[in-house]
PDB file of C-alpha atoms in Angstrom:
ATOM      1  CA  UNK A   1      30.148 175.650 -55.080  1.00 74.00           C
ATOM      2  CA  UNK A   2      32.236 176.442 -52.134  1.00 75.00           C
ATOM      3  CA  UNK A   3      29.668 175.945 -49.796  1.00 79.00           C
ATOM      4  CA  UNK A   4      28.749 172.744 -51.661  1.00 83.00           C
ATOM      5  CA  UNK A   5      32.733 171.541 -50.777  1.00 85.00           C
ATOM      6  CA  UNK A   6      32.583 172.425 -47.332  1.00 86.00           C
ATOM      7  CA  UNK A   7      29.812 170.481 -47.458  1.00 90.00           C
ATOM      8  CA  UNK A   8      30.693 167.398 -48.579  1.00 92.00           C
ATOM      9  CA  UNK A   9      34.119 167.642 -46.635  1.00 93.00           C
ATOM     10  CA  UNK A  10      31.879 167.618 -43.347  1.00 94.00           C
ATOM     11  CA  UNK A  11      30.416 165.245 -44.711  1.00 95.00           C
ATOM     12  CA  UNK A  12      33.817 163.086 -44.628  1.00 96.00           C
ATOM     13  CA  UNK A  13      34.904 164.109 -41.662  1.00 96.00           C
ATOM     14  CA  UNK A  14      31.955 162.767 -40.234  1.00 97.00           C
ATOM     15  CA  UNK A  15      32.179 159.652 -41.750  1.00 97.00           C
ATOM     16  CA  UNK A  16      35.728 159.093 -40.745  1.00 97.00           C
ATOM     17  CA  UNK A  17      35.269 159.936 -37.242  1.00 98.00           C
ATOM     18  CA  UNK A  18      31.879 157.441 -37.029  1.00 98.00           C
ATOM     19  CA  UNK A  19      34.381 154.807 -38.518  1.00 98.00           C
ATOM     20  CA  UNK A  20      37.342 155.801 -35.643  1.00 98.00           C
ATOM     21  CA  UNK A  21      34.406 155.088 -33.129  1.00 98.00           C
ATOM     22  CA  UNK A  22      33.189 152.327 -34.118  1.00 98.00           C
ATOM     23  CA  UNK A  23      36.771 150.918 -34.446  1.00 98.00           C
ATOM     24  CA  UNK A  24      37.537 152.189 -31.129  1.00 98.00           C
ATOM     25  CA  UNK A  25      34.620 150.424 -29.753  1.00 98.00           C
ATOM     26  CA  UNK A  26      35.485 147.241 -31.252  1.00 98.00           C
ATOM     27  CA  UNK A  27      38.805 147.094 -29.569  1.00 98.00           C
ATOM     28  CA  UNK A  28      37.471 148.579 -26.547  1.00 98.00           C
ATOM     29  CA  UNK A  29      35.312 145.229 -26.319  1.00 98.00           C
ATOM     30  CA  UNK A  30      38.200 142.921 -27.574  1.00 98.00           C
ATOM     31  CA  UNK A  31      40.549 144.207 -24.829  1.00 98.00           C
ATOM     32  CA  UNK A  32      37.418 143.896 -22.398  1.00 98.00           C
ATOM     33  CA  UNK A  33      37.674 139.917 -23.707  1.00 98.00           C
ATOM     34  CA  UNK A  34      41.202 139.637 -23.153  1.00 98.00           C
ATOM     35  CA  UNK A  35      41.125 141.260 -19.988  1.00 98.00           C
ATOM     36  CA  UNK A  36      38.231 138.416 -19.028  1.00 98.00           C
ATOM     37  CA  UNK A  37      40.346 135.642 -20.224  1.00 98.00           C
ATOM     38  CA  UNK A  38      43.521 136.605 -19.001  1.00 98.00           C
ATOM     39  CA  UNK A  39      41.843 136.988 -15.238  1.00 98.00           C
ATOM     40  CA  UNK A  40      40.508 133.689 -15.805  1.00 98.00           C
ATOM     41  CA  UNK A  41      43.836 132.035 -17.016  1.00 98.00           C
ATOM     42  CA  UNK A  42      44.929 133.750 -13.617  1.00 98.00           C
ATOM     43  CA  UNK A  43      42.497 131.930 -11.371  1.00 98.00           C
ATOM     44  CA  UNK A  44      42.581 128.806 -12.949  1.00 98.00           C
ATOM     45  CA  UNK A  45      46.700 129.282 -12.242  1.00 98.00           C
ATOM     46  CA  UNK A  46      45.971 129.754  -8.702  1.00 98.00           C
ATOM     47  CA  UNK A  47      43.399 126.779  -8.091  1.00 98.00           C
ATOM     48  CA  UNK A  48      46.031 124.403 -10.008  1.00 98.00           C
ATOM     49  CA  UNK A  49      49.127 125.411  -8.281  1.00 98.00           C
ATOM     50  CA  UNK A  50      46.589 124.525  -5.192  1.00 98.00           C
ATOM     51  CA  UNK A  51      46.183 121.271  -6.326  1.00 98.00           C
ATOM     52  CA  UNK A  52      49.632 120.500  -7.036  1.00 98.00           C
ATOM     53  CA  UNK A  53      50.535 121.659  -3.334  1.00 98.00           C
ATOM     54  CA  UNK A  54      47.878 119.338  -2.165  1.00 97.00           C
ATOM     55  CA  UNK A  55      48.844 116.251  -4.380  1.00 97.00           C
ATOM     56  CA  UNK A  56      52.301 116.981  -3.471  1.00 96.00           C
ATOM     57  CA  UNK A  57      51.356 117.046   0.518  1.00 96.00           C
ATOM     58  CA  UNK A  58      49.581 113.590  -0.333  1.00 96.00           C
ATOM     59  CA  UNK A  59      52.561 111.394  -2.174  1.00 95.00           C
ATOM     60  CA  UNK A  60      54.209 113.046   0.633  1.00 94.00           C
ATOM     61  CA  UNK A  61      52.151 111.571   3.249  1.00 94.00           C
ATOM     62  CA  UNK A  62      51.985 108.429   1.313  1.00 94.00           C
ATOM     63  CA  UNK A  63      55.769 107.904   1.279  1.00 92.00           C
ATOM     64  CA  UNK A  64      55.752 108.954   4.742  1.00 92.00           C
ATOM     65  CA  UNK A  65      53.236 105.956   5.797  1.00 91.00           C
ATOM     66  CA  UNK A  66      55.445 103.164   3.483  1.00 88.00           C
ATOM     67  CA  UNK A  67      52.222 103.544   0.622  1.00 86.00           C
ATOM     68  CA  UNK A  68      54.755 104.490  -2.163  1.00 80.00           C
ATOM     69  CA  UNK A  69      58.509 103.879  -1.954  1.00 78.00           C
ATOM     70  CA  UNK A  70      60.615 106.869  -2.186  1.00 70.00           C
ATOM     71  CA  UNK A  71      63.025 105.724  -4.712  1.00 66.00           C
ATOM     72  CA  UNK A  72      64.987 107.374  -8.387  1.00 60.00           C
ATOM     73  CA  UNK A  73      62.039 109.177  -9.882  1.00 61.00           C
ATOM     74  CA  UNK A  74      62.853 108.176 -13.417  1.00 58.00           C
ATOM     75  CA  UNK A  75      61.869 104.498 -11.767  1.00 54.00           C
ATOM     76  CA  UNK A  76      59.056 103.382 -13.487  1.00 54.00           C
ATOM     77  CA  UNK A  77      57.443 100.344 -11.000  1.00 54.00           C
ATOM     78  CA  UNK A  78      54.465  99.772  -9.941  1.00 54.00           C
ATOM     79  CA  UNK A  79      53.249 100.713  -6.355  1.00 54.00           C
ATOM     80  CA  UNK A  80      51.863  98.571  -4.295  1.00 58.00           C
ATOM     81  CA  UNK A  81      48.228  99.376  -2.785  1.00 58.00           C
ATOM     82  CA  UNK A  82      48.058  99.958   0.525  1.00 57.00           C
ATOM     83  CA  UNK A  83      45.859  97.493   2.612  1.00 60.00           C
ATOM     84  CA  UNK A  84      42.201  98.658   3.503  1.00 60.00           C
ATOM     85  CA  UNK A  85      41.987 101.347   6.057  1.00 58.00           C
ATOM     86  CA  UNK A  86      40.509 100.422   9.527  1.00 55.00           C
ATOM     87  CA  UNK A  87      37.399 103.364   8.947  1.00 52.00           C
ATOM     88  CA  UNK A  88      35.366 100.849   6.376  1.00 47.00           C
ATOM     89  CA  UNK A  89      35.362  97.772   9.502  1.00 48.00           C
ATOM     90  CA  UNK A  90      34.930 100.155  12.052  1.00 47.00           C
ATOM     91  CA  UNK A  91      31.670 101.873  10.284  1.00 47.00           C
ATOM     92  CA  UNK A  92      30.058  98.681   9.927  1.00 49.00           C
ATOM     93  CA  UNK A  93      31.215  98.145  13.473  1.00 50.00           C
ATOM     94  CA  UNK A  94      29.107 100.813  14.528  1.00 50.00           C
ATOM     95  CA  UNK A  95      25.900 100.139  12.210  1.00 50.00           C
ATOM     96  CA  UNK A  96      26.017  95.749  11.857  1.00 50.00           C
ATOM     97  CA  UNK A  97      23.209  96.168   9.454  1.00 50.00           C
ATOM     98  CA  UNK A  98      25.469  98.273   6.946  1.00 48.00           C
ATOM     99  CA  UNK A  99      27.813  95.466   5.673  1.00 49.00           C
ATOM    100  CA  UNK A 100      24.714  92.562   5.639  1.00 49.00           C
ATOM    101  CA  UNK A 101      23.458  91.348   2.408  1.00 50.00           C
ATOM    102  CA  UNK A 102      20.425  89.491   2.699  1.00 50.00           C
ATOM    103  CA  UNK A 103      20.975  85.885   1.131  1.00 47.00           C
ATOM    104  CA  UNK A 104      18.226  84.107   0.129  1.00 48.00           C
TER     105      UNK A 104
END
């Protein structure tokens, strides 16, 4: 009978430590996941603070060339559109065939 208990309290012990690995495993892979996302939350923080600095350098440039007045920035009016840039003419300029429709 003793062998019998020893038995079954292997038995147990084996049991218990398959669970412990298999719940170590699991949240082995969930930190791998959060890991993932967290790097990705990190890059994505990067390319958008990129963007911002290049919007930013934009509306800069715009105010810069008269495009947007720099005014109060709780002012909510409209901004005008700047004229068309000189590049469109000066392409069809180049290639007097570009700009032609053919009317009938």
């Amino acid at each position: 009978e003793a062998r019998a208990d020893v038995s079954i309290e292997q038995e147990d012990f084996k049991k218990e430590a398959d669970h412990w690995r298999k719940d170590a495993a699991e949240q082995a892979s969930r930190l791998k996941s959060a890991e993932q996302r967290l790097h990705q939350l990190e890059q994505r923080k990067l390319e958008d603070k990129v963007k911002i600095k290049a919007l930013a350098e934009q509306l800069q440039a715009a105010v810069d060339n008269g495009f947007v007045e720099d005014g109060q920035p709780d002012a909510k009016r409209p901004v005008s559109r700047p004229a068309p840039k000189q590049k469109a003419k000066a392409s069809t300029e180049k290639n007097p065939q570009s700009g032609l429709v053919d009317s009938p």
